[in-house]
CSV table of C-alpha atoms in Angstrom, one decimal:
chain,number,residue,atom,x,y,z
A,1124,UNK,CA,0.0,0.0,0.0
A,1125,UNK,CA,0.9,3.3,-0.7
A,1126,UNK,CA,2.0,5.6,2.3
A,1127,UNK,CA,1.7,8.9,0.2
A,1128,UNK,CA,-1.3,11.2,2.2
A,1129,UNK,CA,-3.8,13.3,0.3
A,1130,UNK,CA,-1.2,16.3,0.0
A,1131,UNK,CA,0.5,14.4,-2.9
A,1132,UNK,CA,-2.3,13.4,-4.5
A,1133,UNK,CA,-2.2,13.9,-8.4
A,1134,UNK,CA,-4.7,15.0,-10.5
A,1135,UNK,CA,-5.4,13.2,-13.9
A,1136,UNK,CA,-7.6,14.3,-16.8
A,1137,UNK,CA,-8.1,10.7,-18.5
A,1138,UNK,CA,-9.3,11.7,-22.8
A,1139,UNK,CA,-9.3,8.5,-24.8
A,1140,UNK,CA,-12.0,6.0,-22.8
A,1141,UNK,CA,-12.2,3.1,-25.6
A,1142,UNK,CA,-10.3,-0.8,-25.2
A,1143,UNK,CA,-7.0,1.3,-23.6
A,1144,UNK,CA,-9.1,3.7,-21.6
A,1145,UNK,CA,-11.4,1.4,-20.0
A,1146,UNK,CA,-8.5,-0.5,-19.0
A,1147,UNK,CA,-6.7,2.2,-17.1
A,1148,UNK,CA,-9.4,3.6,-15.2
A,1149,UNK,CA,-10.1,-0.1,-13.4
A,1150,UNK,CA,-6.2,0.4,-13.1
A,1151,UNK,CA,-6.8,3.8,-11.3
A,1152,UNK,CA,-9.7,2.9,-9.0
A,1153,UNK,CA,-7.7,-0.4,-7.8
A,1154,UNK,CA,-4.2,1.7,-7.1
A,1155,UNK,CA,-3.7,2.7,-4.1
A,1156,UNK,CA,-1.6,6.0,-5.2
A,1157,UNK,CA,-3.7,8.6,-4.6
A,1158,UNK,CA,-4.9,9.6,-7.7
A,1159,UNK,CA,-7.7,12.3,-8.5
A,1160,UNK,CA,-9.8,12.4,-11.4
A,1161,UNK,CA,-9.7,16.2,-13.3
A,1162,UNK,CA,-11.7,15.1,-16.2
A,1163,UNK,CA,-12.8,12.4,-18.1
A,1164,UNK,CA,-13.4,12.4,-21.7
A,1165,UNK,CA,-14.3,10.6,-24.9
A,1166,UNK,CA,-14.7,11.5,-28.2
A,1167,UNK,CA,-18.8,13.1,-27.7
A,1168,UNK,CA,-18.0,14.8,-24.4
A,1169,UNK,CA,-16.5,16.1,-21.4
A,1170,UNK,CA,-16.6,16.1,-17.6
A,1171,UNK,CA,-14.6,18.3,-15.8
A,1172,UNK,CA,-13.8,18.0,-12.2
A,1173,UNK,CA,-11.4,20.7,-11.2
A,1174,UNK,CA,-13.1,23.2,-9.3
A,1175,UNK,CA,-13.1,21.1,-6.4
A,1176,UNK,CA,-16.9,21.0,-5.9
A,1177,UNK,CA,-18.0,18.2,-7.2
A,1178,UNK,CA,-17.8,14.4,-6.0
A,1179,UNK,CA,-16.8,12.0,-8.5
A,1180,UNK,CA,-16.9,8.0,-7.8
A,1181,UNK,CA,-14.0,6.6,-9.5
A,1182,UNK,CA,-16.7,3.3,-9.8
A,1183,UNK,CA,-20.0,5.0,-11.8
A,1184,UNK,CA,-17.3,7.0,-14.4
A,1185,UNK,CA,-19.0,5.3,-17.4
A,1186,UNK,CA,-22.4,6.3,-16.1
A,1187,UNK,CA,-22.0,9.6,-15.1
A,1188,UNK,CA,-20.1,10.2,-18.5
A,1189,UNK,CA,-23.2,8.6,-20.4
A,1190,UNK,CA,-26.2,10.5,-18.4
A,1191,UNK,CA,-24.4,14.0,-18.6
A,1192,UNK,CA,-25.6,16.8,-20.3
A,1193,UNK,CA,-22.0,17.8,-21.0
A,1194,UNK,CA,-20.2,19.6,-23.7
A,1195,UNK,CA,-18.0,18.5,-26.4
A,1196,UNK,CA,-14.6,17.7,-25.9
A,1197,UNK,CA,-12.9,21.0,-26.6
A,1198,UNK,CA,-9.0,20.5,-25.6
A,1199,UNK,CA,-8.9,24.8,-25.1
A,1200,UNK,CA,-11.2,24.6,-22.3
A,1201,UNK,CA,-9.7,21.5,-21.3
A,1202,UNK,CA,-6.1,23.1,-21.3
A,1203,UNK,CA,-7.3,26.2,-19.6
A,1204,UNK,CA,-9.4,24.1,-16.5
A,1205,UNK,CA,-5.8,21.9,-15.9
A,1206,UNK,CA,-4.1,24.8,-16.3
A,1207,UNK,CA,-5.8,27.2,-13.9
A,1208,UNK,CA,-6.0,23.6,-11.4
A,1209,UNK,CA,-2.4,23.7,-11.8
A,1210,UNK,CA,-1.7,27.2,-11.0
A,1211,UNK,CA,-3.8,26.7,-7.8
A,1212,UNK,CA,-2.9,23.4,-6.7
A,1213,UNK,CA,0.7,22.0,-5.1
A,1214,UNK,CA,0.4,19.0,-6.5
A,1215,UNK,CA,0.8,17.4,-10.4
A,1216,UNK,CA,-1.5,17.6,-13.1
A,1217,UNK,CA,-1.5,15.2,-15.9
A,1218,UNK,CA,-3.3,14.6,-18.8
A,1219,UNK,CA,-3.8,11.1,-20.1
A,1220,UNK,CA,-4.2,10.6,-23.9
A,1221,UNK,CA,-5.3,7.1,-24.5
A,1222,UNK,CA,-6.3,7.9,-28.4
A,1223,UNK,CA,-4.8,8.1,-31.7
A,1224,UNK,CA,-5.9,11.2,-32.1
A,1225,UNK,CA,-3.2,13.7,-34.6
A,1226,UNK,CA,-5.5,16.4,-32.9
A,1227,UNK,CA,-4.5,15.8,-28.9
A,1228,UNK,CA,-0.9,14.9,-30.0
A,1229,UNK,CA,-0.5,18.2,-31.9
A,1230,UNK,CA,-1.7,20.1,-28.6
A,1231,UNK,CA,0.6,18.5,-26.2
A,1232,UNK,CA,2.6,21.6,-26.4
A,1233,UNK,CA,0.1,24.0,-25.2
A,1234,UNK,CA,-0.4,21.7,-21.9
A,1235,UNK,CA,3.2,21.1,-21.0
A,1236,UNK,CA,3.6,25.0,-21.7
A,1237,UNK,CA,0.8,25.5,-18.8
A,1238,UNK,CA,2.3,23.6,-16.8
A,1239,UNK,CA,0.3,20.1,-17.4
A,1240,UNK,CA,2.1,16.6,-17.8
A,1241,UNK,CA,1.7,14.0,-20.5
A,1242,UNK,CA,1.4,10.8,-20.2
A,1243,UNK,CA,0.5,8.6,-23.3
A,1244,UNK,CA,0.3,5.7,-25.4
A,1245,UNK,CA,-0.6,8.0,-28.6
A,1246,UNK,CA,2.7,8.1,-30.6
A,1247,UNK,CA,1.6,10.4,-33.2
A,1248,UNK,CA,3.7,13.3,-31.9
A,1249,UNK,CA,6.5,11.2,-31.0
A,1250,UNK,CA,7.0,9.8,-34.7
A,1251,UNK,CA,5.3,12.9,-36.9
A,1252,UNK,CA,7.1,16.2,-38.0
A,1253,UNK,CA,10.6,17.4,-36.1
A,1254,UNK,CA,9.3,20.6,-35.5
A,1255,UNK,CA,6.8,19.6,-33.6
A,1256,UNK,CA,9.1,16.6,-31.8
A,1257,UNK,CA,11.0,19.6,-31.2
A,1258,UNK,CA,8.4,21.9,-28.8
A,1259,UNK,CA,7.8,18.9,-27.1
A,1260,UNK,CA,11.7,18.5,-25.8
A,1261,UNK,CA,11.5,22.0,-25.0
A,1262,UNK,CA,14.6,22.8,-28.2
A,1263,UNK,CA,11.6,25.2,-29.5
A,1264,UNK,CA,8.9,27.5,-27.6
A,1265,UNK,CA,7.9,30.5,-25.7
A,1266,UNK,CA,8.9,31.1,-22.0
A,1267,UNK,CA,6.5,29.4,-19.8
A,1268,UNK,CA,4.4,30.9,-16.9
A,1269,UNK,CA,4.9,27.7,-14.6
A,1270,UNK,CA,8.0,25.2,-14.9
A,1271,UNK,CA,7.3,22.9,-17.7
A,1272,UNK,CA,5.3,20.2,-18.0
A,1273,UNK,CA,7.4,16.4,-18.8
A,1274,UNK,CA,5.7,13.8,-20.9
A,1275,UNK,CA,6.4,9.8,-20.6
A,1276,UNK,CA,5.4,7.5,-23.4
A,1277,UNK,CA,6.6,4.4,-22.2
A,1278,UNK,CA,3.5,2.7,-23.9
A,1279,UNK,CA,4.3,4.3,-27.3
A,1280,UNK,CA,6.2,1.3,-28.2
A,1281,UNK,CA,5.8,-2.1,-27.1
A,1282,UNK,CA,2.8,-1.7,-24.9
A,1283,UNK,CA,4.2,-2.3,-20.8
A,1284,UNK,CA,7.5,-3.5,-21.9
A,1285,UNK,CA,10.3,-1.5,-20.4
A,1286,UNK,CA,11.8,-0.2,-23.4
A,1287,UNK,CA,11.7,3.8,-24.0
A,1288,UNK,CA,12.7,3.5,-20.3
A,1289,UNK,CA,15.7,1.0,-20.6
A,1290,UNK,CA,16.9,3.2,-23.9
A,1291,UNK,CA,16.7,6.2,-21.6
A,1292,UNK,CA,19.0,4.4,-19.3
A,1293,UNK,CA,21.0,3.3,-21.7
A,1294,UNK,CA,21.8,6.8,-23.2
A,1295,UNK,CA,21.6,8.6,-19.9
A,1296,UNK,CA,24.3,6.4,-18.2
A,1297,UNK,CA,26.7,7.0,-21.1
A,1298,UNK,CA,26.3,3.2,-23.0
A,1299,UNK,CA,26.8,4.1,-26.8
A,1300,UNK,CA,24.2,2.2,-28.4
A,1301,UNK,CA,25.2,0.8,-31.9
A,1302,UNK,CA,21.9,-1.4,-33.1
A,1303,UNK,CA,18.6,-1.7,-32.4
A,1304,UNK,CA,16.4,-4.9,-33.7
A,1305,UNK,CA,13.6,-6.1,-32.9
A,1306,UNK,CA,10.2,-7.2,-34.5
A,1307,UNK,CA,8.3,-4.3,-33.2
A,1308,UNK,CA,4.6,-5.3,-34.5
A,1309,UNK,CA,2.6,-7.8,-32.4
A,1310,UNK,CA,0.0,-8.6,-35.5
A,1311,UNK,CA,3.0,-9.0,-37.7
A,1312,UNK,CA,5.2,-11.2,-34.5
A,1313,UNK,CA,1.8,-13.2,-34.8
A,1314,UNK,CA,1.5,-13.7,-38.7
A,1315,UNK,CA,4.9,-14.7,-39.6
A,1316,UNK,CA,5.5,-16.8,-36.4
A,1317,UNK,CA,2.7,-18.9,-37.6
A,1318,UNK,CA,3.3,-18.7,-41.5
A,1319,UNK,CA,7.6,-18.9,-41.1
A,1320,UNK,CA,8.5,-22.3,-38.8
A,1321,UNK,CA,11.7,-23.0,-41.3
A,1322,UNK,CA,10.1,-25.4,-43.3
A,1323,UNK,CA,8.9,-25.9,-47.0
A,1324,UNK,CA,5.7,-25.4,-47.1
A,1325,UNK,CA,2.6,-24.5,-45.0
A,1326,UNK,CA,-0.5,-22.7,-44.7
A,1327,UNK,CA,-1.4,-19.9,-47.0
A,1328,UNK,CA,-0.3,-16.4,-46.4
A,1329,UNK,CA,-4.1,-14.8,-47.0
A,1330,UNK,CA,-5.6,-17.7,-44.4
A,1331,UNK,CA,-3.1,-16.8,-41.4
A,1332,UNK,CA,-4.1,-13.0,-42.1
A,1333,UNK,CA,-7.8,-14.0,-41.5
A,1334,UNK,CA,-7.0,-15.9,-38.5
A,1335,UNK,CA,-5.1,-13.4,-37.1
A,1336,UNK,CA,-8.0,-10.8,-37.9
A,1337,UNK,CA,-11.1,-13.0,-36.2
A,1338,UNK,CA,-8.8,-13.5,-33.2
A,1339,UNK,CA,-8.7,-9.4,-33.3
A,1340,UNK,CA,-4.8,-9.0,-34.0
A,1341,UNK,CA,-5.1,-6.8,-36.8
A,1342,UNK,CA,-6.9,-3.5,-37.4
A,1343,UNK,CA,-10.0,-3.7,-39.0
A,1344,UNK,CA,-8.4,-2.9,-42.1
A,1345,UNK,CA,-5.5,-5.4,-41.9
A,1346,UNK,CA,-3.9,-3.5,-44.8
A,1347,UNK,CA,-2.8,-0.7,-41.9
A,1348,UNK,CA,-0.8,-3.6,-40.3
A,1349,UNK,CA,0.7,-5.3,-43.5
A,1350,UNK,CA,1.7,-1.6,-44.7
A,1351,UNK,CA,4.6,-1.3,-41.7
A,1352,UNK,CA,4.4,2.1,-40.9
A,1353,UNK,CA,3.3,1.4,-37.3
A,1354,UNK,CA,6.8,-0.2,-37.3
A,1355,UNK,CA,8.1,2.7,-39.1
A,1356,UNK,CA,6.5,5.0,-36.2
A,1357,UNK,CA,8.0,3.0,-33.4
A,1358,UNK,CA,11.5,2.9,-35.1
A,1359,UNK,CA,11.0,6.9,-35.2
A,1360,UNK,CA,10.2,7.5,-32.2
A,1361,UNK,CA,13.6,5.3,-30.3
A,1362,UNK,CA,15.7,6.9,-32.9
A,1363,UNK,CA,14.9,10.3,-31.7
A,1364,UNK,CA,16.1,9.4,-28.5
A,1365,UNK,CA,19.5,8.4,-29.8
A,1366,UNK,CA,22.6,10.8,-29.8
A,1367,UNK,CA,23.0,12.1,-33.4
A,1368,UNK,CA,19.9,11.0,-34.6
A,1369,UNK,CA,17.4,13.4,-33.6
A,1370,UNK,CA,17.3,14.6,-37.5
A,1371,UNK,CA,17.4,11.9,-39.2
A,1372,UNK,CA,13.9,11.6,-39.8
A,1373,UNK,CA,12.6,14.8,-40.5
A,1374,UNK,CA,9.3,14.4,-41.6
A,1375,UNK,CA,8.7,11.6,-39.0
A,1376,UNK,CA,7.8,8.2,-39.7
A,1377,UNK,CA,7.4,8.3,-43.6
A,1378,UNK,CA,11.3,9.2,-44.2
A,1379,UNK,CA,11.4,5.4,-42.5
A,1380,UNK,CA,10.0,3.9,-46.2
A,1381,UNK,CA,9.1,0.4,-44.8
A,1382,UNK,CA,8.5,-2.2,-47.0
A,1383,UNK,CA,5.3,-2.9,-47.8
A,1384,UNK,CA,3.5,-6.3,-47.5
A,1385,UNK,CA,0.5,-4.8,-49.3
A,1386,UNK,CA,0.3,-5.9,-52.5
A,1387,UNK,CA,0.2,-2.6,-54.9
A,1388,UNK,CA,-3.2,-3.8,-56.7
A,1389,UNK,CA,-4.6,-3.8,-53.3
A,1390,UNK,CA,-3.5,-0.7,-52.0
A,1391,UNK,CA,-6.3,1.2,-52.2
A,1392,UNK,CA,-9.2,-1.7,-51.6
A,1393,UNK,CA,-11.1,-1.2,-48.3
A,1394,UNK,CA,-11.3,-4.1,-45.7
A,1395,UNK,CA,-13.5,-6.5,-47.5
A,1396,UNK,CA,-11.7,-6.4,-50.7
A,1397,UNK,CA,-8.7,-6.3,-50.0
A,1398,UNK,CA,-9.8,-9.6,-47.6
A,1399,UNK,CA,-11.6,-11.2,-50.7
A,1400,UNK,CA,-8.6,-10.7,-53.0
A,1401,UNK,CA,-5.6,-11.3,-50.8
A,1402,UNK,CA,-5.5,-14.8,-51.6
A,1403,UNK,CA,-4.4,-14.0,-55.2
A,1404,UNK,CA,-0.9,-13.0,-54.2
A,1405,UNK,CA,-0.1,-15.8,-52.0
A,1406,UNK,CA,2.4,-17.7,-54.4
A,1407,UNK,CA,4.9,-14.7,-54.1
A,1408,UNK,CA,5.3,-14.6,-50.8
A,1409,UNK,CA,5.0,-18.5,-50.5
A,1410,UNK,CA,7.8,-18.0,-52.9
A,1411,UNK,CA,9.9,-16.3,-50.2
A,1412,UNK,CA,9.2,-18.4,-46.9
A,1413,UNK,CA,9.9,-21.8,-49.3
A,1414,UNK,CA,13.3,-20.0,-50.2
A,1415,UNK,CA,14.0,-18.8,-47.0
A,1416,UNK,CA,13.4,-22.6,-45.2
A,1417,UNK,CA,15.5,-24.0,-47.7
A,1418,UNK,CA,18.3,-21.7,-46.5
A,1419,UNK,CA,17.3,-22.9,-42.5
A,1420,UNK,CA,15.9,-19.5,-42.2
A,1421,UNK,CA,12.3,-17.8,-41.1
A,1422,UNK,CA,10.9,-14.5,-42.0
A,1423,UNK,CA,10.3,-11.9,-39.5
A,1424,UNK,CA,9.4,-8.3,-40.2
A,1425,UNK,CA,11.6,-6.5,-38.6
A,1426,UNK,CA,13.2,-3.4,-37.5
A,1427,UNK,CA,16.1,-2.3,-37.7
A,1428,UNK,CA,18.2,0.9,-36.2
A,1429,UNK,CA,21.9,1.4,-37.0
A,1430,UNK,CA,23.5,4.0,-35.6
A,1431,UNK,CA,27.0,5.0,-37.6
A,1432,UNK,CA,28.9,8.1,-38.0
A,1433,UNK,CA,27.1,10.4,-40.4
A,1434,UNK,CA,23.1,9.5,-40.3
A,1435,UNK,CA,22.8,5.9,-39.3
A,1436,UNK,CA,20.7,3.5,-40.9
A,1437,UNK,CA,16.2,3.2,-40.0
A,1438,UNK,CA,14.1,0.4,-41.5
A,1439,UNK,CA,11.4,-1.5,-41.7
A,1440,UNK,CA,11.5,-5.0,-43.1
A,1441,UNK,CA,11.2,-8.2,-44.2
A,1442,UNK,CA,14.1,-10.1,-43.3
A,1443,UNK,CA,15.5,-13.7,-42.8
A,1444,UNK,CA,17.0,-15.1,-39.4
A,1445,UNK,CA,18.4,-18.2,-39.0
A,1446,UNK,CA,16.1,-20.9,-37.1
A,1447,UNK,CA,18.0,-20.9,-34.3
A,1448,UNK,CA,17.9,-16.9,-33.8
A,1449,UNK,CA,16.0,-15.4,-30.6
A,1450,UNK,CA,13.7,-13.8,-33.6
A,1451,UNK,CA,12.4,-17.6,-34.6
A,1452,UNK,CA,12.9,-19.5,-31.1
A,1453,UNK,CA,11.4,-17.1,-28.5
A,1454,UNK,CA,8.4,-15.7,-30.5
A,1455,UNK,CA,5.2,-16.7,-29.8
A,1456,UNK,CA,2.1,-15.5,-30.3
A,1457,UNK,CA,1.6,-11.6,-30.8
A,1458,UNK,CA,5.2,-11.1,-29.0
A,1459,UNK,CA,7.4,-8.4,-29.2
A,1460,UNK,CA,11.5,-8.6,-28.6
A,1461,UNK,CA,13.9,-6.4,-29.1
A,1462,UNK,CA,18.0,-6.4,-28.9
A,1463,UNK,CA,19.7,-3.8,-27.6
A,1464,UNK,CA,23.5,-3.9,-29.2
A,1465,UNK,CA,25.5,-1.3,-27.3
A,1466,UNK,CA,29.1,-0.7,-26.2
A,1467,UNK,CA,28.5,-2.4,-23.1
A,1468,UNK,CA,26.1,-5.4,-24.0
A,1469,UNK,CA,28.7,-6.6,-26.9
A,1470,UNK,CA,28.8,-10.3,-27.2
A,1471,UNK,CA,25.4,-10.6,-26.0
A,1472,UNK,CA,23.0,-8.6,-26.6
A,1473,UNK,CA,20.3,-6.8,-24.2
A,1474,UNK,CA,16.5,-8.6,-24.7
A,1475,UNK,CA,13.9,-7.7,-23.7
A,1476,UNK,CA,10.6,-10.0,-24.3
A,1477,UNK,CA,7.3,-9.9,-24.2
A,1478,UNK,CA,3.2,-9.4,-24.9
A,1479,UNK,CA,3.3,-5.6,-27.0
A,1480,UNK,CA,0.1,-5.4,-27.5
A,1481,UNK,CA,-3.3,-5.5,-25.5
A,1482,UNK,CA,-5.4,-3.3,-23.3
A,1483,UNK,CA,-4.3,-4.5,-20.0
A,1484,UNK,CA,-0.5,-4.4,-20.6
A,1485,UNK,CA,-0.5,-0.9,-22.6
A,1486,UNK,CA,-2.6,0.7,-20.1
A,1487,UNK,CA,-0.2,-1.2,-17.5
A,1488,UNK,CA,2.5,1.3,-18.9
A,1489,UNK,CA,0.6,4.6,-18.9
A,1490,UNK,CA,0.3,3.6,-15.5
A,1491,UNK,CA,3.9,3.0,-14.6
A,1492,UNK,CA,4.4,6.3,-16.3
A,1493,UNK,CA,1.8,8.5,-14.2
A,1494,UNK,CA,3.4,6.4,-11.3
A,1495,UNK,CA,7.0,8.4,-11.9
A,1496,UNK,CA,5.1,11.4,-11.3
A,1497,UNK,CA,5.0,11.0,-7.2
């Protein structure tokens, strides 16, 4: 139990209430940090809870959110309530983006200029444009009123693993790291895990897609998946935390060019489509896996940051390991692991292992983050 009284309590405005959402809030009313609730808010409406006068029970959130009258979510008004609560109060505030939204991610600014902490899973503004990377390091921006807001996006890449944080570590204690690898996508981890087992032959390509997308590994559109960039986007965002590489990616995630898995007749199908006609292309990749066993390799989709002198090396890929790599023994399931080549961890790499993907475990590390704020 925690022994922190009242007088450290910190005050959380939760926007994003959907799979990750619902998850962190039974987090919240089961901690026993003490934790108040600013605001909740989903993608209709908002509840705001910062004047101090009204009682909110951390149990009846969904109701209370459904029976309001309440206005639409309007992140000014949400910035300015936080804000003034922030200016008032001697404790944290903290907003909590559990969406995908480009719209919250481009106002993180404007709440760590008032003061406000971040925490999120969102990595939109970690992996879009530099200049906006930029204002949120604090390398760009106006003076603030109050001492800066900090943001934590452990959950940005690989759901709860420790990863951003054991990078941080890494870089902060003076390690040069030299390569970053990793399969990085948990729908992908799944797909080629059970399509690429180092031998000849197996199931279809198009049929382990489908299973992958009933069991509710893939985005609806599976295409989003298949396409890489949410490899591409997790790539950008650890790269920007490495010295020398902060701009090497200026435009974000699409200077990363993954490779496609989506084949370029289907590129602009929708969902049912591009389902209904996947099966047509299964011979060429076929092609690859039978190629790749016969070599005693699998195929993973990987990626991959080199760091070198001049701009170092980002990508996202499909690549052959040997069967006896880490990549084709310790998968299983929707798994993500990653290897951490430094100065220090030579010979043998630094793993780390695990589920990087699911409600539980990603709002497990927004949780971990908020926790670093007591």
């Amino acid at each position: 139990m925690s022994k922190l009284g009242p007088e450290k309590a910190i005050h959380v405005a939760v926007v994003g209430l959907g799979g990750v959402g619902k998850a962190l809030m039974e987090q919240l009313i089961e901690t026993p940090y003490p934790i108040n609730i600013a605001a909740i808010s989903n993608s209709r409406k908002m509840l705001l809870f910062t004047d101090g006068t009204t009682c909110f029970n951390h149990l009846q959130w969904a109701t209370a959110l459904d029976a309001a009258d309440a206005p639409d979510t309007n992140l000014d008004v949400l910035r300015d309530a936080l804000g003034a609560l922030a200016k008032r109060s001697t404790t944290k505030v903290v907003l909590v983006d559990n969406t995908s939204s480009e719209a919250v991610a481009n106002a993180y600014p404007k709440f760590l200029d008032a003061g406000i902490h971040v925490v999120t899973p969102n990595k939109k503004a970690f992996s879009g444009d530099l200049g906006l990377y930029k204002r949120l390091i604090g390398e760009s921006g106006s003076p603030t009123e109050l001492p800066r807001g900090v943001f934590y996006n452990e959950s940005t890449v690989g759901a709860g693993l420790p990863i951003i944080s054991t990078l941080k570590d890494l870089v902060n204690t003076g390690d040069k790291v030299k390569k970053i690898e990793g399969v990085f996508s948990g729908t992908l981890s799944y797909i080629f895990n059970e399509y690429s087992k180092g031998q000849e032959g197996g199931p279809s390509f198009s049929s382990v897609v489908e299973i992958a997308k009933a069991n509710g590994y893939t985005e609806p559109h599976p295409g989003d998946d298949l396409n890489g960039a949410d490899v591409a986007r997790k790539l950008t965002i650890l790269s920007r935390m490495l010295p020398g590489l902060l701009e090497r990616l200026p435009n974000g995630h699409v200077d990363v060019q993954p490779t496609s898995l989506v084949p370029e007749a289907l590129r602009d199908a929708n969902a049912q489509e591009f389902m209904q006609r996947l099966p047509e292309f299964d011979e060429d990749i076929a092609r690859k896996r039978d190629e790749a066993a016969r070599r005693g390799n699998v195929l993973r989709y990987v990626g991959v940051i080199e760091v070198s002198e001049g701009h170092g090396r980002v990508e996202a890929k499909l690549e052959e390991y040997p069967k006896t790599h880490a990549f084709a023994t310790s998968l299983q399931g929707s798994d993500n692991i990653l290897m951490f080549h430094t100065e220090r961890y030579g010979a043998r790499p630094l793993l780390i292992q695990g589920a990087g993907a699911g409600n539980a475990v990603t709002a497990m590390g927004v949780m971990s983050d908020l926790l670093k704020l007591f």
